[in-house]
PDB file of C-alpha atoms in Angstrom:
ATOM      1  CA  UNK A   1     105.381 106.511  65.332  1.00 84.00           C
ATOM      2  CA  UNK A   2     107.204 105.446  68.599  1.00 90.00           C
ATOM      3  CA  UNK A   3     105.429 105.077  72.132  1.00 92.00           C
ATOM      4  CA  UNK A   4     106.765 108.241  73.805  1.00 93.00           C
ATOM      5  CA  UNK A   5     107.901 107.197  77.266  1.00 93.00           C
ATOM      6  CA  UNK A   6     108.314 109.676  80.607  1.00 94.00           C
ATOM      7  CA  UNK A   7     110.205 107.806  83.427  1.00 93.00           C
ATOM      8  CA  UNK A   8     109.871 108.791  87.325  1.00 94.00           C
ATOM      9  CA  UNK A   9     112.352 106.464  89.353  1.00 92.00           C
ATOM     10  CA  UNK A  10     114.053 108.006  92.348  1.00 92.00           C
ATOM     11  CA  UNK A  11     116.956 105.506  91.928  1.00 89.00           C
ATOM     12  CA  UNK A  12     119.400 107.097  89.479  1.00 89.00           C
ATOM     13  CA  UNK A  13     121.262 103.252  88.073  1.00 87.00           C
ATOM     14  CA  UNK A  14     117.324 102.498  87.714  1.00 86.00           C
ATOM     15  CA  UNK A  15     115.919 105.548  85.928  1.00 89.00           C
ATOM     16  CA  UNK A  16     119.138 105.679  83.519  1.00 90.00           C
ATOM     17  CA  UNK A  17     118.974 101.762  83.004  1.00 87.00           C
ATOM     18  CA  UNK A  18     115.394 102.056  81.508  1.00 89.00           C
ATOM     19  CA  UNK A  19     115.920 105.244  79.542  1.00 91.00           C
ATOM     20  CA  UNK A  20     118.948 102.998  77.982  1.00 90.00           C
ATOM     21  CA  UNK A  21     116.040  99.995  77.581  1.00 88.00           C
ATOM     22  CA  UNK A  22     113.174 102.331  75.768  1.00 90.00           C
ATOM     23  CA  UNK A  23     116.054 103.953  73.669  1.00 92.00           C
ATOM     24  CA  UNK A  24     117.755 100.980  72.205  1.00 88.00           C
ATOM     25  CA  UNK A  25     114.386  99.414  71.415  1.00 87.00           C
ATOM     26  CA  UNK A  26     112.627  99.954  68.168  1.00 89.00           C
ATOM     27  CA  UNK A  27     109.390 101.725  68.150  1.00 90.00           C
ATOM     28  CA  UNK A  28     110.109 103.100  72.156  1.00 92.00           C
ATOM     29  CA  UNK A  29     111.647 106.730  72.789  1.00 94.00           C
ATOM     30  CA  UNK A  30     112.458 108.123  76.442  1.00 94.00           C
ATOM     31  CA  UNK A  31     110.885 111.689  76.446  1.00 94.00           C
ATOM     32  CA  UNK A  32     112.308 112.556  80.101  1.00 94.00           C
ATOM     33  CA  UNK A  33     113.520 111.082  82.956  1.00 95.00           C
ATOM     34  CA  UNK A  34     112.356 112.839  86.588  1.00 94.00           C
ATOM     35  CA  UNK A  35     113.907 111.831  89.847  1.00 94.00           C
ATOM     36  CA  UNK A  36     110.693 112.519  92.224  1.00 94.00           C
ATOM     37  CA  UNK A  37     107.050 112.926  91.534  1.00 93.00           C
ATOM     38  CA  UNK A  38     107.395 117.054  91.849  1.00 94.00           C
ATOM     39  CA  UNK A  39     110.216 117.150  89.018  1.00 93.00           C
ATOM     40  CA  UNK A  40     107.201 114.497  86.883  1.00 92.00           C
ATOM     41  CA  UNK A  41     104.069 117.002  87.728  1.00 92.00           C
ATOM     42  CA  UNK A  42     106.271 120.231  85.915  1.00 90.00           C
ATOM     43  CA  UNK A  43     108.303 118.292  82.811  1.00 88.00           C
ATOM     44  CA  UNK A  44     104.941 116.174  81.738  1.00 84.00           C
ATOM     45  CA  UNK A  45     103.166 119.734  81.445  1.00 77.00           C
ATOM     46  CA  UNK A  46     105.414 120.500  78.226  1.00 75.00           C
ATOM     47  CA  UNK A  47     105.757 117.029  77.155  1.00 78.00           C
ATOM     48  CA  UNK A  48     103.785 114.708  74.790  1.00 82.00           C
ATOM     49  CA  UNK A  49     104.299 111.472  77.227  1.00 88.00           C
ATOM     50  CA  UNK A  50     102.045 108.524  76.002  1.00 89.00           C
ATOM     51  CA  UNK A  51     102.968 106.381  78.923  1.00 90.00           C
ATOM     52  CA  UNK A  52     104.247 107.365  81.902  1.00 91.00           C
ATOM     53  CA  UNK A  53     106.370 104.426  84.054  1.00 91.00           C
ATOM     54  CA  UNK A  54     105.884 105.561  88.181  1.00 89.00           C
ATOM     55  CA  UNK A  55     108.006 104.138  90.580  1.00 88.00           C
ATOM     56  CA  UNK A  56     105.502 103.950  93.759  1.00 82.00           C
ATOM     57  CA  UNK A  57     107.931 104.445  96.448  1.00 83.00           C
ATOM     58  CA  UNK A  58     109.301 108.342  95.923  1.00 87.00           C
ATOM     59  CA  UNK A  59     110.816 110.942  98.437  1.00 87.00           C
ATOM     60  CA  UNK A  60     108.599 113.825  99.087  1.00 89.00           C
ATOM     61  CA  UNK A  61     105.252 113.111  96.939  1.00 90.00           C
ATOM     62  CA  UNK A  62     104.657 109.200  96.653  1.00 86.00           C
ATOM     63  CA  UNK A  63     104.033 108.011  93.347  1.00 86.00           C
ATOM     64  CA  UNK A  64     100.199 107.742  94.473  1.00 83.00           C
ATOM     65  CA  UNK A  65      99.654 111.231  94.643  1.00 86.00           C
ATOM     66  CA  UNK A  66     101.861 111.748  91.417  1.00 89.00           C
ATOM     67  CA  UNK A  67      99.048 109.813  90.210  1.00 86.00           C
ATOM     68  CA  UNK A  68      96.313 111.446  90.992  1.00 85.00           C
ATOM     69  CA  UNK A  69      97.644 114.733  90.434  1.00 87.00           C
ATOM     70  CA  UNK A  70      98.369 113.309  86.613  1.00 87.00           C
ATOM     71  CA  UNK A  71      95.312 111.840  85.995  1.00 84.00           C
ATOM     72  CA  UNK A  72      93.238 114.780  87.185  1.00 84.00           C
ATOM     73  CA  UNK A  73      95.030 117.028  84.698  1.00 85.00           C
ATOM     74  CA  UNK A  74      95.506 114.477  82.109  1.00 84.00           C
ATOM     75  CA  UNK A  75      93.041 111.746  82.277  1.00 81.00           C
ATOM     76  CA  UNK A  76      94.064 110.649  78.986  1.00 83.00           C
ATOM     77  CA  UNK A  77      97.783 109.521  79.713  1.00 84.00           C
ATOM     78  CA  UNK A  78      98.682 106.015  80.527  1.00 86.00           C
ATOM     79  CA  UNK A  79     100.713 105.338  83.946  1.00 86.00           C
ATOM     80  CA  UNK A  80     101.940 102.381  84.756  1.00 84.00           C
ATOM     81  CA  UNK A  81     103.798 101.088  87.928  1.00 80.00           C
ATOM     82  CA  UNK A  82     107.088  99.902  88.284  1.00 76.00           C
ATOM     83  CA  UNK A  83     107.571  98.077  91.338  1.00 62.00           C
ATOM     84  CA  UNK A  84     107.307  94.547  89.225  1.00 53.00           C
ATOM     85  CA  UNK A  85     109.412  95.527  86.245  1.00 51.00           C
ATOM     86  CA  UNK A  86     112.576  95.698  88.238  1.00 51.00           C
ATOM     87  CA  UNK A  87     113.218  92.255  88.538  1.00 50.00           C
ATOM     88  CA  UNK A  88     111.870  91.998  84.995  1.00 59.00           C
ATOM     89  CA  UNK A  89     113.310  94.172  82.824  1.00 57.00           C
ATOM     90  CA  UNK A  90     112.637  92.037  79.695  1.00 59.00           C
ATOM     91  CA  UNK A  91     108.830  91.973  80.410  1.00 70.00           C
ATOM     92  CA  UNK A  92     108.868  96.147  80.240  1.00 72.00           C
ATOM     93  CA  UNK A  93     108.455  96.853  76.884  1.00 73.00           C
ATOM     94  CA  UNK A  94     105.792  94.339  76.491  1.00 73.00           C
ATOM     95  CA  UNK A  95     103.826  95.902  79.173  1.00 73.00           C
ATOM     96  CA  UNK A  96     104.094  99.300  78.096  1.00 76.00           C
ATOM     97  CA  UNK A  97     103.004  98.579  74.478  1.00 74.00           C
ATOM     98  CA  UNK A  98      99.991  96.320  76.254  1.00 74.00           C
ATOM     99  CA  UNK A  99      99.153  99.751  77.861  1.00 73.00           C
ATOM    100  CA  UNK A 100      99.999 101.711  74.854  1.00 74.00           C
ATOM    101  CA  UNK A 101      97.262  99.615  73.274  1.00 73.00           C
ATOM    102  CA  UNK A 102      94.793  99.611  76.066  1.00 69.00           C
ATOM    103  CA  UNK A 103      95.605  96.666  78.749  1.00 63.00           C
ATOM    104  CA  UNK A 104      95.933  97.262  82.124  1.00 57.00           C
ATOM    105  CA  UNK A 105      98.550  99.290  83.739  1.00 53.00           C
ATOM    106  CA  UNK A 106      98.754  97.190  86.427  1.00 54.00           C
ATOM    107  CA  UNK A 107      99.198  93.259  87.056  1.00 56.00           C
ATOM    108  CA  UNK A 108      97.425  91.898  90.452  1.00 53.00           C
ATOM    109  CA  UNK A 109     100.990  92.072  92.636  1.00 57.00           C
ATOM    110  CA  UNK A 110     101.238  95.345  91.698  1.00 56.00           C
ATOM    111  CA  UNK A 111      97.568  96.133  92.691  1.00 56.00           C
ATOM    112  CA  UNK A 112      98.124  94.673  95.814  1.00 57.00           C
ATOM    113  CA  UNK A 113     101.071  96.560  96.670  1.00 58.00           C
ATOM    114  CA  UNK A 114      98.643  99.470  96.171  1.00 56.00           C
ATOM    115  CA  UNK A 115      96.452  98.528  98.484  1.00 56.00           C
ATOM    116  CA  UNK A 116      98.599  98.066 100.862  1.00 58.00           C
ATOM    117  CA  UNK A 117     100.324 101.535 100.167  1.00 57.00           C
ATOM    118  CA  UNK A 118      96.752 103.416 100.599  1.00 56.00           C
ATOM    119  CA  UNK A 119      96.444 101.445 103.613  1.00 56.00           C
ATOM    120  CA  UNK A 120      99.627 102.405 105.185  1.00 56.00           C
ATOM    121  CA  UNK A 121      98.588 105.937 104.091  1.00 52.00           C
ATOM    122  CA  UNK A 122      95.701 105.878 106.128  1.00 52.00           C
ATOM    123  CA  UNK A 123      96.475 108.171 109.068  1.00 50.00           C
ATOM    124  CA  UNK A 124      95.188 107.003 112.755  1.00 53.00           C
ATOM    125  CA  UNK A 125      93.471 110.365 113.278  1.00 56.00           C
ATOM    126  CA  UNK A 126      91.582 110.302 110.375  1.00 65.00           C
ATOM    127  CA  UNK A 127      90.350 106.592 111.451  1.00 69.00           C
ATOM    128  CA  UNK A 128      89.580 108.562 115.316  1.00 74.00           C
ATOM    129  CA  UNK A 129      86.857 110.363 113.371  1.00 78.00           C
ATOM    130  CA  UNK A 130      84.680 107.281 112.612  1.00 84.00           C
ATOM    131  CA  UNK A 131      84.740 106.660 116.409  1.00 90.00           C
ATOM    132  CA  UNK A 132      82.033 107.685 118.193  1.00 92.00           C
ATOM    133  CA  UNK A 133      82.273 110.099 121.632  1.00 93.00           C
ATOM    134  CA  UNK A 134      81.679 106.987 123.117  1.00 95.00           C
ATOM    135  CA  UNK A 135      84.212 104.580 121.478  1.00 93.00           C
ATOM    136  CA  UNK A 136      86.539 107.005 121.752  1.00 91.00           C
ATOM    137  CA  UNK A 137      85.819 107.502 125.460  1.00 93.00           C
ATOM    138  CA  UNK A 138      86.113 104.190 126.429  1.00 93.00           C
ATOM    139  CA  UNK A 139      89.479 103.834 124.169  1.00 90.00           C
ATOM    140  CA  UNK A 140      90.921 106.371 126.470  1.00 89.00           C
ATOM    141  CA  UNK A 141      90.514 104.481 129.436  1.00 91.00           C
ATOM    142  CA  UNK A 142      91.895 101.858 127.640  1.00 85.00           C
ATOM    143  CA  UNK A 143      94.747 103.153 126.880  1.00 84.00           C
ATOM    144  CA  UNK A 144      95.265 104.182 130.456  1.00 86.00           C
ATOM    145  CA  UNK A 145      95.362 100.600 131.369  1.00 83.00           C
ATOM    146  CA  UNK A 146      91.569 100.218 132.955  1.00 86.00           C
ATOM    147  CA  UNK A 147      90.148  97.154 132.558  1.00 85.00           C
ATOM    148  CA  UNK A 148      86.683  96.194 131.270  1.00 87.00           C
ATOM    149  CA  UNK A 149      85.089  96.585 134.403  1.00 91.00           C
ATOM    150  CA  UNK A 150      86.615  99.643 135.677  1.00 92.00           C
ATOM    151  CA  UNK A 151      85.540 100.822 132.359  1.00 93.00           C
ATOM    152  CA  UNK A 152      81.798  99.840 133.206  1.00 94.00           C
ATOM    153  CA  UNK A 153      82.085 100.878 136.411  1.00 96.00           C
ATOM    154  CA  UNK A 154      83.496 104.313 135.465  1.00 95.00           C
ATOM    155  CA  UNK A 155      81.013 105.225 132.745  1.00 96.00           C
ATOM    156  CA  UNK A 156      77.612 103.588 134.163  1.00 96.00           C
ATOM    157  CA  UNK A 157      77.233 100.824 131.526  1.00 96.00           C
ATOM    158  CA  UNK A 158      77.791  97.061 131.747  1.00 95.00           C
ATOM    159  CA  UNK A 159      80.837  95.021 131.056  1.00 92.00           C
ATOM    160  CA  UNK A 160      78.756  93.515 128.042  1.00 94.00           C
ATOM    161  CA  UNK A 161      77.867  97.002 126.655  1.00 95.00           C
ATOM    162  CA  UNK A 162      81.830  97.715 126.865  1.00 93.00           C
ATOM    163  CA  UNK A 163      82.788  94.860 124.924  1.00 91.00           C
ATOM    164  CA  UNK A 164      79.901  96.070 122.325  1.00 94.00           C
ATOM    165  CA  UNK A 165      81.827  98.994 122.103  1.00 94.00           C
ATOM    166  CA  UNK A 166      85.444  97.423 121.613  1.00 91.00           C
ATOM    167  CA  UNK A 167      84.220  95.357 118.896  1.00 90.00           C
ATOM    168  CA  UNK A 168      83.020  98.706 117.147  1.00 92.00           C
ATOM    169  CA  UNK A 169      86.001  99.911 117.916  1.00 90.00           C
ATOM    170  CA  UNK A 170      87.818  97.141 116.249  1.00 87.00           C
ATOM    171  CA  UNK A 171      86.228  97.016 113.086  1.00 87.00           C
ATOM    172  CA  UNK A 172      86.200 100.867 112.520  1.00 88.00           C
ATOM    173  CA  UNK A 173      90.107 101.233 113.288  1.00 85.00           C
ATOM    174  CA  UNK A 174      90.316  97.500 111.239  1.00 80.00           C
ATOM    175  CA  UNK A 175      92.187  95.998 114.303  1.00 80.00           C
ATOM    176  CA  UNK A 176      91.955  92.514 115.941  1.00 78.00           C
ATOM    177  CA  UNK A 177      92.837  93.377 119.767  1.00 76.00           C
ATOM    178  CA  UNK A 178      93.233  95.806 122.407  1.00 79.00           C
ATOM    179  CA  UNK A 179      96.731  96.377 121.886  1.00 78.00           C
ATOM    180  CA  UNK A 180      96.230  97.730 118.535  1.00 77.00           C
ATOM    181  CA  UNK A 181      93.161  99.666 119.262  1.00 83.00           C
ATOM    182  CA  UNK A 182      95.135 100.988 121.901  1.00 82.00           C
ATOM    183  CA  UNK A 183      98.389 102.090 119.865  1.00 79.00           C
ATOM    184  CA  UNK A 184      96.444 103.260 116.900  1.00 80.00           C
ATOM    185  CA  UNK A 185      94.714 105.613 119.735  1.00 79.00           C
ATOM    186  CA  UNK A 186      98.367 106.856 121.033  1.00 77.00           C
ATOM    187  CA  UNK A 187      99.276 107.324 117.437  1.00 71.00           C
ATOM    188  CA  UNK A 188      97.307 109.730 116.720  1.00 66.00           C
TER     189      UNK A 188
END
């Protein structure tokens, strides 16, 4: 019984270039082929996908979200990603029937890429929320260009007690220096 294989890749040379791969190779068939994460969500509900290969990088819905969204409703379907497997088309087939047969659907660069996806992800107003009134008072004046002791001066509090604050500030918006804290603060 062949691995039945759904393929979500924006890039049309890619997504037909794999469907070619899993067709030509015994014990592989391409079930469908979707061109963004919103096409994937409505063909996989009338298809009997075993793995599903998700390009991370999508317009509209990321391949994240596809992700989620998939696993919610079918927590039983493999997904794996396939940032890697571009510059390694030999090592795809390999890797699905690992995941087919219960590996991992992701190697370490790939969960690192990820990370760093979610992290992008990660809006600055949402971050604003973990600040308290006071953090986030004293990043406003900091973003009009006062300096620590204005800052002190301004709200009643010592120069010490300010810096207390801007290291607070620092780790909850997971910055390193003023300038950041001070963009992610405009950004938002």
């Amino acid at each position: 019984m062949p691995i039945n294989v759904a393929i979500v890749e924006d890039i049309d040379d890619i997504r037909n270039g794999l469907a070619y791969l899993i067709n030509g190779s015994e014990g592989f068939r391409c079930v469908v082929k979707c061109s963004s994460a919103e096409a994937a969500l409505e063909e996989l509900a009338a298809l009997e996908a075993d793995v599903v290969l998700m390009d991370i990088e999508l317009p509209g819905m990321s391949g994240i979200e596809c992700i989620r969204r998939l696993k919610s409703d079918y927590p039983q379907l493999q997904i794996m990603m396939l940032t890697i497997y571009e510059e390694q088309p030999a090592r795809l087939l390999e890797a699905i029937q690992d995941l087919h047969n219960g590996g991992s659907p992701m190697s370490s660069q790939i969960a690192r890429r990820v990370v760093q996806i979610f992290q992008q992800m990660r809006t600055p107003a949402k971050e604003m929320e973990h600040l308290s009134r006071r953090e986030q008072e004293i990043l406003s004046y900091l973003a009009k260009g006062f300096l620590y002791k204005e800052i002190a001066t301004t709200l009643g509090i010592s120069i010490e007690t300010v810096r207390t604050h801007l290291h607070k500030i620092y780790e909850k918006l997971h910055v390193h220096n003023r300038t950041e804290a001070v963009l992610k603060y405009l950004q938002k």
